[in-house]
mmCIF file of C-alpha atoms and ligand atoms in Angstrom:
data_model
loop_
_atom_site.group_PDB
_atom_site.id
_atom_site.type_symbol
_atom_site.label_atom_id
_atom_site.label_comp_id
_atom_site.label_asym_id
_atom_site.label_seq_id
_atom_site.Cartn_x
_atom_site.Cartn_y
_atom_site.Cartn_z
ATOM 1 C CA MET A 1 89.664 88.168 111.549
ATOM 2 C CA GLU A 2 93.470 88.789 111.400
ATOM 3 C CA LEU A 3 94.287 89.579 108.354
ATOM 4 C CA GLN A 4 98.004 89.459 108.209
ATOM 5 C CA GLY A 5 98.334 85.813 106.072
ATOM 6 C CA LYS A 6 95.607 85.642 105.246
ATOM 7 C CA VAL A 7 94.281 85.028 101.137
ATOM 8 C CA ALA A 8 91.358 86.299 99.497
ATOM 9 C CA LEU A 9 90.724 86.446 96.103
ATOM 10 C CA VAL A 10 88.108 89.124 94.872
ATOM 11 C CA THR A 11 86.497 89.460 91.190
ATOM 12 C CA GLY A 12 86.415 92.386 89.236
ATOM 13 C CA ALA A 13 89.323 94.085 91.752
ATOM 14 C CA VAL A 14 90.965 95.782 88.749
ATOM 15 C CA GLN A 15 89.395 98.867 89.068
ATOM 16 C CA GLY A 16 86.585 101.213 90.435
ATOM 17 C CA ILE A 17 84.826 99.122 94.529
ATOM 18 C CA GLY A 18 86.907 95.383 93.629
ATOM 19 C CA LYS A 19 90.524 97.740 93.345
ATOM 20 C CA ALA A 20 89.753 99.484 96.521
ATOM 21 C CA ILE A 21 88.379 95.764 98.486
ATOM 22 C CA ALA A 22 91.687 94.284 96.865
ATOM 23 C CA GLU A 23 93.926 97.797 98.206
ATOM 24 C CA ILE A 24 92.518 97.263 101.384
ATOM 25 C CA LEU A 25 92.812 93.837 102.146
ATOM 26 C CA LEU A 26 96.537 94.308 100.739
ATOM 27 C CA LYS A 27 96.716 97.544 103.169
ATOM 28 C CA ASN A 28 96.584 94.671 105.948
ATOM 29 C CA GLY A 29 98.837 92.334 105.034
ATOM 30 C CA ALA A 30 96.418 89.846 103.207
ATOM 31 C CA LYS A 31 97.257 88.456 100.486
ATOM 32 C CA VAL A 32 95.259 89.022 97.135
ATOM 33 C CA SER A 33 94.325 87.362 93.510
ATOM 34 C CA LEU A 34 93.096 89.979 91.461
ATOM 35 C CA LEU A 35 90.177 88.541 88.764
ATOM 36 C CA ASP A 36 89.093 90.408 86.292
ATOM 37 C CA ILE A 37 88.130 90.629 82.494
ATOM 38 C CA ASN A 38 90.209 93.230 81.797
ATOM 39 C CA VAL A 39 93.792 92.620 81.062
ATOM 40 C CA PRO A 40 95.229 95.311 80.009
ATOM 41 C CA THR A 41 94.104 97.950 83.282
ATOM 42 C CA GLY A 42 95.032 93.988 85.476
ATOM 43 C CA GLU A 43 98.557 94.279 84.483
ATOM 44 C CA VAL A 44 98.903 98.251 85.375
ATOM 45 C CA THR A 45 96.550 98.080 88.814
ATOM 46 C CA LYS A 46 99.569 94.463 89.261
ATOM 47 C CA ALA A 47 102.233 96.902 88.389
ATOM 48 C CA ALA A 48 101.414 99.396 90.915
ATOM 49 C CA PHE A 49 99.967 97.237 94.097
ATOM 50 C CA GLU A 50 103.627 94.855 93.276
ATOM 51 C CA GLN A 51 105.772 98.741 94.073
ATOM 52 C CA ILE A 52 103.927 98.886 97.523
ATOM 53 C CA TYR A 53 102.753 95.501 98.662
ATOM 54 C CA GLY A 54 105.411 93.310 97.043
ATOM 55 C CA ALA A 55 105.175 91.202 93.937
ATOM 56 C CA GLU A 56 104.683 87.239 96.902
ATOM 57 C CA ASN A 57 101.366 88.957 97.858
ATOM 58 C CA ILE A 58 99.698 89.691 94.454
ATOM 59 C CA LEU A 59 98.742 87.184 91.720
ATOM 60 C CA PHE A 60 96.790 88.559 88.614
ATOM 61 C CA LEU A 61 94.697 85.916 86.509
ATOM 62 C CA PRO A 62 93.145 87.540 83.583
ATOM 63 C CA CYS A 63 89.127 85.550 84.429
ATOM 64 C CA ASP A 64 85.515 86.040 82.815
ATOM 65 C CA VAL A 65 83.331 84.799 85.711
ATOM 66 C CA THR A 66 80.831 83.858 83.416
ATOM 67 C CA SER A 67 83.214 81.485 82.536
ATOM 68 C CA GLU A 68 82.624 78.436 85.472
ATOM 69 C CA ASN A 69 85.286 76.564 84.231
ATOM 70 C CA GLN A 70 87.920 79.867 84.751
ATOM 71 C CA LEU A 71 86.877 80.727 87.857
ATOM 72 C CA LYS A 72 86.875 77.342 88.796
ATOM 73 C CA ASP A 73 90.413 77.658 87.424
ATOM 74 C CA CYS A 74 91.180 80.961 88.933
ATOM 75 C CA PHE A 75 90.364 78.987 92.419
ATOM 76 C CA CYS A 76 92.172 76.471 92.212
ATOM 77 C CA LYS A 77 95.614 78.541 90.713
ATOM 78 C CA THR A 78 94.772 81.260 94.236
ATOM 79 C CA LEU A 79 94.918 77.387 96.123
ATOM 80 C CA GLU A 80 98.335 76.652 94.108
ATOM 81 C CA LYS A 81 100.305 79.829 93.962
ATOM 82 C CA PHE A 82 99.262 80.786 98.903
ATOM 83 C CA GLN A 83 98.026 77.504 99.359
ATOM 84 C CA ARG A 84 95.104 78.623 100.788
ATOM 85 C CA LEU A 85 92.124 80.445 100.611
ATOM 86 C CA ASP A 86 90.360 82.543 103.570
ATOM 87 C CA ILE A 87 88.071 85.431 102.391
ATOM 88 C CA VAL A 88 86.450 85.665 98.682
ATOM 89 C CA CYS A 89 84.772 88.481 97.319
ATOM 90 C CA ASN A 90 82.363 88.608 94.107
ATOM 91 C CA ASN A 91 81.988 92.194 93.415
ATOM 92 C CA ALA A 92 82.616 92.226 89.360
ATOM 93 C CA GLY A 93 79.341 93.621 88.390
ATOM 94 C CA ILE A 94 77.668 95.767 84.685
ATOM 95 C CA SER A 95 74.947 96.628 83.379
ATOM 96 C CA ASP A 96 73.918 96.111 80.006
ATOM 97 C CA ARG A 97 70.211 96.596 79.135
ATOM 98 C CA GLU A 98 70.159 96.049 75.683
ATOM 99 C CA ASN A 99 71.931 92.573 76.975
ATOM 100 C CA TRP A 100 70.204 91.390 79.982
ATOM 101 C CA GLU A 101 71.396 88.284 80.075
ATOM 102 C CA LYS A 102 74.672 88.599 80.598
ATOM 103 C CA CYS A 103 73.847 91.055 83.539
ATOM 104 C CA LEU A 104 71.891 88.060 84.493
ATOM 105 C CA SER A 105 75.121 85.813 84.152
ATOM 106 C CA VAL A 106 77.912 87.997 85.813
ATOM 107 C CA ASN A 107 76.008 90.454 88.308
ATOM 108 C CA LEU A 108 73.582 86.785 90.158
ATOM 109 C CA VAL A 109 74.882 83.491 87.850
ATOM 110 C CA SER A 110 78.269 84.113 88.499
ATOM 111 C CA VAL A 111 77.865 85.748 92.379
ATOM 112 C CA ILE A 112 76.399 82.256 92.691
ATOM 113 C CA LYS A 113 78.822 80.777 91.130
ATOM 114 C CA GLY A 114 81.876 82.252 93.010
ATOM 115 C CA THR A 115 79.344 81.877 96.512
ATOM 116 C CA TYR A 116 79.881 77.896 96.656
ATOM 117 C CA LEU A 117 82.954 77.666 95.268
ATOM 118 C CA GLY A 118 84.342 79.824 98.016
ATOM 119 C CA ILE A 119 82.867 77.117 100.458
ATOM 120 C CA GLN A 120 84.165 74.427 98.310
ATOM 121 C CA HIS A 121 87.170 75.710 99.000
ATOM 122 C CA MET A 122 87.261 76.895 102.312
ATOM 123 C CA SER A 123 84.524 74.562 103.738
ATOM 124 C CA LYS A 124 85.364 72.339 106.915
ATOM 125 C CA GLU A 125 83.904 69.424 106.539
ATOM 126 C CA THR A 126 86.288 69.134 103.975
ATOM 127 C CA GLY A 127 88.928 70.132 106.097
ATOM 128 C CA GLY A 128 88.690 73.437 104.959
ATOM 129 C CA LYS A 129 89.772 76.304 107.837
ATOM 130 C CA GLY A 130 86.867 77.936 107.303
ATOM 131 C CA GLY A 131 86.690 81.875 105.955
ATOM 132 C CA VAL A 132 84.005 84.590 104.590
ATOM 133 C CA ILE A 133 82.967 85.435 101.314
ATOM 134 C CA VAL A 134 81.162 89.167 100.914
ATOM 135 C CA ASN A 135 79.083 89.883 97.700
ATOM 136 C CA ILE A 136 78.600 92.911 96.212
ATOM 137 C CA ALA A 137 75.049 93.843 95.670
ATOM 138 C CA SER A 138 73.591 97.180 95.517
ATOM 139 C CA MET A 139 70.655 99.237 97.073
ATOM 140 C CA ALA A 140 68.653 98.436 93.839
ATOM 141 C CA GLY A 141 68.024 95.271 95.454
ATOM 142 C CA LEU A 142 65.911 96.595 98.413
ATOM 143 C CA ILE A 143 65.029 99.665 96.512
ATOM 144 C CA PRO A 144 63.517 99.650 92.754
ATOM 145 C CA PHE A 145 65.458 101.293 89.977
ATOM 146 C CA TYR A 146 63.776 102.241 87.355
ATOM 147 C CA LEU A 147 66.865 102.736 84.710
ATOM 148 C CA ASP A 148 67.342 98.957 85.105
ATOM 149 C CA PRO A 149 64.952 96.482 86.472
ATOM 150 C CA VAL A 150 66.812 93.885 85.399
ATOM 151 C CA TYR A 151 69.837 95.247 87.003
ATOM 152 C CA ALA A 152 67.665 96.006 89.851
ATOM 153 C CA ALA A 153 66.441 92.292 90.106
ATOM 154 C CA SER A 154 69.994 90.551 89.864
ATOM 155 C CA LYS A 155 70.983 92.526 92.990
ATOM 156 C CA TYR A 156 67.820 91.254 94.338
ATOM 157 C CA GLY A 157 69.041 88.045 93.891
ATOM 158 C CA VAL A 158 72.323 88.608 95.927
ATOM 159 C CA VAL A 159 70.832 89.450 98.536
ATOM 160 C CA GLY A 160 67.548 86.987 98.759
ATOM 161 C CA PHE A 161 71.019 84.489 98.110
ATOM 162 C CA THR A 162 73.462 85.424 100.221
ATOM 163 C CA THR A 163 71.103 85.910 103.148
ATOM 164 C CA SER A 164 69.779 82.644 102.955
ATOM 165 C CA LEU A 165 72.776 80.823 102.543
ATOM 166 C CA SER A 166 74.234 82.447 105.559
ATOM 167 C CA LEU A 167 71.193 80.863 107.629
ATOM 168 C CA THR A 168 73.219 76.607 107.643
ATOM 169 C CA CYS A 169 76.061 77.785 105.899
ATOM 170 C CA LEU A 170 78.457 78.738 109.178
ATOM 171 C CA GLU A 171 77.248 75.929 110.964
ATOM 172 C CA LYS A 172 77.449 73.416 108.311
ATOM 173 C CA HIS A 173 80.580 74.739 106.750
ATOM 174 C CA GLY A 174 82.263 77.470 108.310
ATOM 175 C CA VAL A 175 81.848 80.086 105.811
ATOM 176 C CA ARG A 176 80.406 83.305 106.825
ATOM 177 C CA LEU A 177 77.824 84.889 103.847
ATOM 178 C CA GLN A 178 77.457 88.803 104.639
ATOM 179 C CA VAL A 179 76.106 90.987 101.958
ATOM 180 C CA LEU A 180 77.220 94.710 101.132
ATOM 181 C CA CYS A 181 74.254 97.301 99.105
ATOM 182 C CA PRO A 182 76.421 100.376 97.968
ATOM 183 C CA GLY A 183 74.411 103.351 96.740
ATOM 184 C CA PHE A 184 76.355 105.968 94.564
ATOM 185 C CA VAL A 185 79.727 105.126 94.692
ATOM 186 C CA ASP A 186 82.029 107.351 92.197
ATOM 187 C CA THR A 187 83.716 104.202 89.945
ATOM 188 C CA PRO A 188 84.461 103.822 85.998
ATOM 189 C CA LEU A 189 80.940 102.699 85.821
ATOM 190 C CA LEU A 190 79.070 105.649 87.623
ATOM 191 C CA ARG A 191 81.329 107.288 85.154
ATOM 192 C CA GLY A 192 78.840 105.689 82.315
ATOM 193 C CA LEU A 193 75.877 107.175 84.016
ATOM 194 C CA LYS A 194 75.918 110.963 84.849
ATOM 195 C CA SER A 195 76.804 111.454 81.277
ATOM 196 C CA GLU A 196 73.638 110.119 80.814
ATOM 197 C CA LYS A 197 72.455 111.638 77.440
ATOM 198 C CA ALA A 198 68.260 112.459 78.642
ATOM 199 C CA SER A 199 67.552 114.774 80.441
ATOM 200 C CA GLU A 200 64.916 112.823 82.335
ATOM 201 C CA GLN A 201 67.709 110.512 83.844
ATOM 202 C CA LYS A 202 70.455 113.340 84.678
ATOM 203 C CA GLU A 203 67.728 114.876 86.466
ATOM 204 C CA TRP A 204 66.200 111.440 88.487
ATOM 205 C CA PHE A 205 70.431 111.058 89.630
ATOM 206 C CA LYS A 206 70.761 113.566 90.879
ATOM 207 C CA LYS A 207 67.882 113.299 92.910
ATOM 208 C CA MET A 208 69.162 109.872 93.639
ATOM 209 C CA VAL A 209 71.965 111.214 94.729
ATOM 210 C CA ALA A 210 71.259 114.207 97.256
ATOM 211 C CA ARG A 211 68.989 111.531 98.698
ATOM 212 C CA PHE A 212 71.476 108.529 98.731
ATOM 213 C CA GLY A 213 75.049 110.467 98.409
ATOM 214 C CA LEU A 214 77.999 109.785 96.719
ATOM 215 C CA GLN A 215 79.812 107.088 98.034
ATOM 216 C CA THR A 216 83.604 107.001 97.575
ATOM 217 C CA THR A 217 85.493 103.719 96.602
ATOM 218 C CA SER A 218 87.838 103.961 99.712
ATOM 219 C CA GLN A 219 84.279 104.486 101.951
ATOM 220 C CA ILE A 220 83.065 100.962 100.861
ATOM 221 C CA ALA A 221 86.111 99.309 100.853
ATOM 222 C CA GLU A 222 85.627 100.237 105.428
ATOM 223 C CA GLY A 223 82.389 98.701 105.294
ATOM 224 C CA PHE A 224 83.963 95.712 103.316
ATOM 225 C CA LEU A 225 86.660 94.557 106.278
ATOM 226 C CA GLN A 226 83.573 96.081 108.673
ATOM 227 C CA LEU A 227 81.962 92.835 107.450
ATOM 228 C CA VAL A 228 85.485 90.955 107.043
ATOM 229 C CA MET A 229 86.465 91.357 110.745
ATOM 230 C CA ASP A 230 83.720 91.163 112.301
ATOM 231 C CA HIS A 231 83.463 88.198 113.640
ATOM 232 C CA THR A 232 80.038 88.034 115.392
ATOM 233 C CA ARG A 233 77.984 89.097 111.745
ATOM 234 C CA ASN A 234 77.395 85.946 110.408
ATOM 235 C CA GLY A 235 74.078 86.630 107.756
ATOM 236 C CA SER A 236 74.553 90.920 107.668
ATOM 237 C CA LEU A 237 73.715 93.568 104.697
ATOM 238 C CA LEU A 238 75.958 96.414 105.058
ATOM 239 C CA LYS A 239 73.885 99.252 103.326
ATOM 240 C CA ALA A 240 73.721 103.379 102.199
ATOM 241 C CA SER A 241 71.422 104.879 104.410
ATOM 242 C CA GLU A 242 70.228 108.716 104.538
ATOM 243 C CA THR A 243 73.339 109.780 105.966
ATOM 244 C CA GLY A 244 75.070 109.119 103.379
ATOM 245 C CA LYS A 245 77.228 105.805 105.612
ATOM 246 C CA LEU A 246 76.071 102.761 105.789
ATOM 247 C CA GLU A 247 74.245 101.441 108.269
ATOM 248 C CA TYR A 248 72.786 97.252 108.358
ATOM 249 C CA GLU A 249 69.806 96.349 107.742
ATOM 250 C CA ASP A 250 67.678 94.256 110.114
ATOM 251 C CA LEU A 251 66.618 91.150 109.115
ATOM 252 C CA PRO A 252 63.785 90.290 110.133
ATOM 253 C CA ALA A 253 64.731 87.214 112.824
ATOM 254 C CA LEU A 254 63.481 83.587 110.936
ATOM 255 C CA VAL A 255 63.315 80.472 112.648
ATOM 256 C CA LEU A 256 64.571 77.093 111.093
ATOM 257 C CA PRO A 257 63.269 73.434 111.706
ATOM 258 C CA GLU A 258 65.990 71.679 114.160
ATOM 259 C CA ASN A 259 68.045 69.888 111.434
ATOM 260 C CA PRO A 260 67.565 72.289 108.360
ATOM 261 C CA LYS A 261 68.645 70.664 105.331
ATOM 262 C CA SER A 262 71.737 72.066 103.264
ATOM 263 C CA THR A 263 73.492 73.289 100.690
HETATM 264 N N1 NAI B 1 79.561 102.210 91.189
HETATM 265 C C1 NAI B 1 77.970 102.273 92.090
HETATM 266 O O1 NAI B 1 77.488 103.062 91.840
HETATM 267 C C2 NAI B 1 77.614 101.259 92.028
HETATM 268 C C3 NAI B 1 78.375 99.811 92.733
HETATM 269 N N2 NAI B 1 77.786 98.840 92.785
HETATM 270 C C4 NAI B 1 78.397 96.917 92.664
HETATM 271 O O2 NAI B 1 80.235 97.090 92.760
HETATM 272 C C5 NAI B 1 80.361 96.057 91.804
HETATM 273 C C6 NAI B 1 81.513 97.117 91.340
HETATM 274 O O3 NAI B 1 81.483 98.280 91.066
HETATM 275 P P1 NAI B 1 81.899 99.149 89.816
HETATM 276 O O4 NAI B 1 83.172 98.881 90.448
HETATM 277 O O5 NAI B 1 81.150 100.683 90.694
HETATM 278 O O6 NAI B 1 82.183 99.191 89.141
HETATM 279 P P2 NAI B 1 82.892 98.910 87.701
HETATM 280 O O7 NAI B 1 83.103 99.295 86.569
HETATM 281 O O8 NAI B 1 84.389 100.589 88.016
HETATM 282 O O9 NAI B 1 84.331 97.879 88.015
HETATM 283 C C7 NAI B 1 83.676 96.320 87.744
HETATM 284 C C8 NAI B 1 84.648 95.610 86.959
HETATM 285 O O10 NAI B 1 84.385 93.922 87.275
HETATM 286 C C9 NAI B 1 84.686 93.997 86.086
HETATM 287 N N3 NAI B 1 83.968 93.013 85.412
HETATM 288 C C10 NAI B 1 83.058 93.708 84.132
HETATM 289 N N4 NAI B 1 82.337 91.884 83.854
HETATM 290 C C11 NAI B 1 83.080 90.918 84.364
HETATM 291 C C12 NAI B 1 83.362 89.155 83.956
HETATM 292 N N5 NAI B 1 83.171 88.524 82.874
HETATM 293 N N6 NAI B 1 84.707 89.426 84.525
HETATM 294 C C13 NAI B 1 85.057 89.770 85.462
HETATM 295 N N7 NAI B 1 85.105 90.820 86.133
HETATM 296 C C14 NAI B 1 84.214 91.634 85.108
HETATM 297 C C15 NAI B 1 85.231 95.280 85.096
HETATM 298 O O11 NAI B 1 86.269 94.631 84.349
HETATM 299 C C16 NAI B 1 85.786 96.072 85.789
HETATM 300 O O12 NAI B 1 87.026 95.649 86.664
HETATM 301 C C17 NAI B 1 79.646 95.882 91.172
HETATM 302 O O13 NAI B 1 78.972 94.309 91.860
HETATM 303 C C18 NAI B 1 78.447 96.831 90.698
HETATM 304 O O14 NAI B 1 77.136 96.053 90.259
HETATM 305 C C19 NAI B 1 77.056 98.483 93.735
HETATM 306 C C20 NAI B 1 75.967 100.005 94.253
HETATM 307 C C21 NAI B 1 76.659 101.608 93.410
HETATM 308 C C1 LIG B 2 69.828 103.766 95.325
HETATM 309 C C2 LIG B 2 69.657 102.653 93.978
HETATM 310 C C3 LIG B 2 71.425 102.552 93.799
HETATM 311 C C4 LIG B 2 71.866 102.598 92.585
HETATM 312 C C5 LIG B 2 73.443 101.773 92.680
HETATM 313 C C6 LIG B 2 74.123 100.801 91.619
HETATM 314 O O1 LIG B 2 73.691 100.533 91.953
HETATM 315 C C7 LIG B 2 74.342 101.943 90.617
HETATM 316 C C8 LIG B 2 74.537 100.945 89.920
HETATM 317 C C9 LIG B 2 74.893 102.143 88.770
HETATM 318 C C10 LIG B 2 76.542 102.792 88.155
HETATM 319 C C11 LIG B 2 76.418 102.649 86.963
HETATM 320 C C12 LIG B 2 76.021 101.666 86.329
HETATM 321 O O2 LIG B 2 75.666 101.760 85.521
HETATM 322 C C13 LIG B 2 74.998 101.218 87.503
HETATM 323 C C14 LIG B 2 73.535 100.834 86.902
HETATM 324 C C15 LIG B 2 72.941 101.910 86.320
HETATM 325 C C16 LIG B 2 72.477 100.967 85.894
HETATM 326 C C17 LIG B 2 71.154 102.266 84.081
HETATM 327 C C18 LIG B 2 72.066 101.898 83.281
HETATM 328 C C19 LIG B 2 71.746 103.506 82.122
HETATM 329 C C20 LIG B 2 72.199 103.239 80.719
HETATM 330 O O3 LIG B 2 72.442 102.171 81.098
HETATM 331 O O4 LIG B 2 71.740 103.959 79.580
#
């Protein structure tokens, strides 16, 4: 996919992985709608991006992705400003062991809603041009994660939802669905974990980082770009490998009925 002139919507876009994803899109000539609940950091990121990439290519939209109305409104505002939509990245995510339902709501329910909204606005069936949606899961969506079982459940959910829907979505809507599973990435979210007080957790964290490495946000953004650009791939899962690089996980080939019911 040539990115020049394309339009992307990224959630959780003002820091960490989402910011790196937004920046790689801008660098490659796309226009980007940045959605985030953190308004002060959003204003800073927006101003910094505008200096480099031009105000006409950037829209910052304060948004709590758990609010369906706010999310819907952001899709509409993006289309109003840029007149098209080609790429959606559902990236916003949290860990909240005190309020596990919130974790499921941000990490899974909102990703599902963002995916359906993306399909609705890009579907060839309803006059759109098709496009690509990349959902950000985690290695905690592929292997057990003892520190936060609900976080793991949310990420297993993102992997299951995205890969399952990808089986029918491309043919019906012209929209490719991809999933990215980083290992540990050096972001503000991770810094909270590194400063854990319990030594047992610190030890475990050290061992896991020794095994899966500590990736940079730019490495993750490069992986995101691969998933967007490679037209031959749909329903792909790109994950952190034990070599510290990103590699595709081959999912079992599935047999579908001839005319599968699809969403
Ligand atoms: N940092 C890591 O080691 C890894 C992170 N991930 C995933 O990558 C994604 C991004 O994580 P990081 O960049 O590390 O986190 P981060 O905390 O640095 O950035 C997350 C962004 O999402 C925003 N956000 C949180 N709740 C929101 C809501 N309700 N509505 C809108 N925006 C909201 C935050 O304000 C923040 O800007 C998450 O889905 C996370 O689970 C996956 C694997 C590893
Ligand atoms: C092999 C598993 C790799 C998991 C990668 C991942 O998604 C890590 C995410 C964590 C980084 C910062 C976080 O907040 C994420 C979840 C941490 C859960 C543990 C929380 C511990 C605590 O709240 O005290």
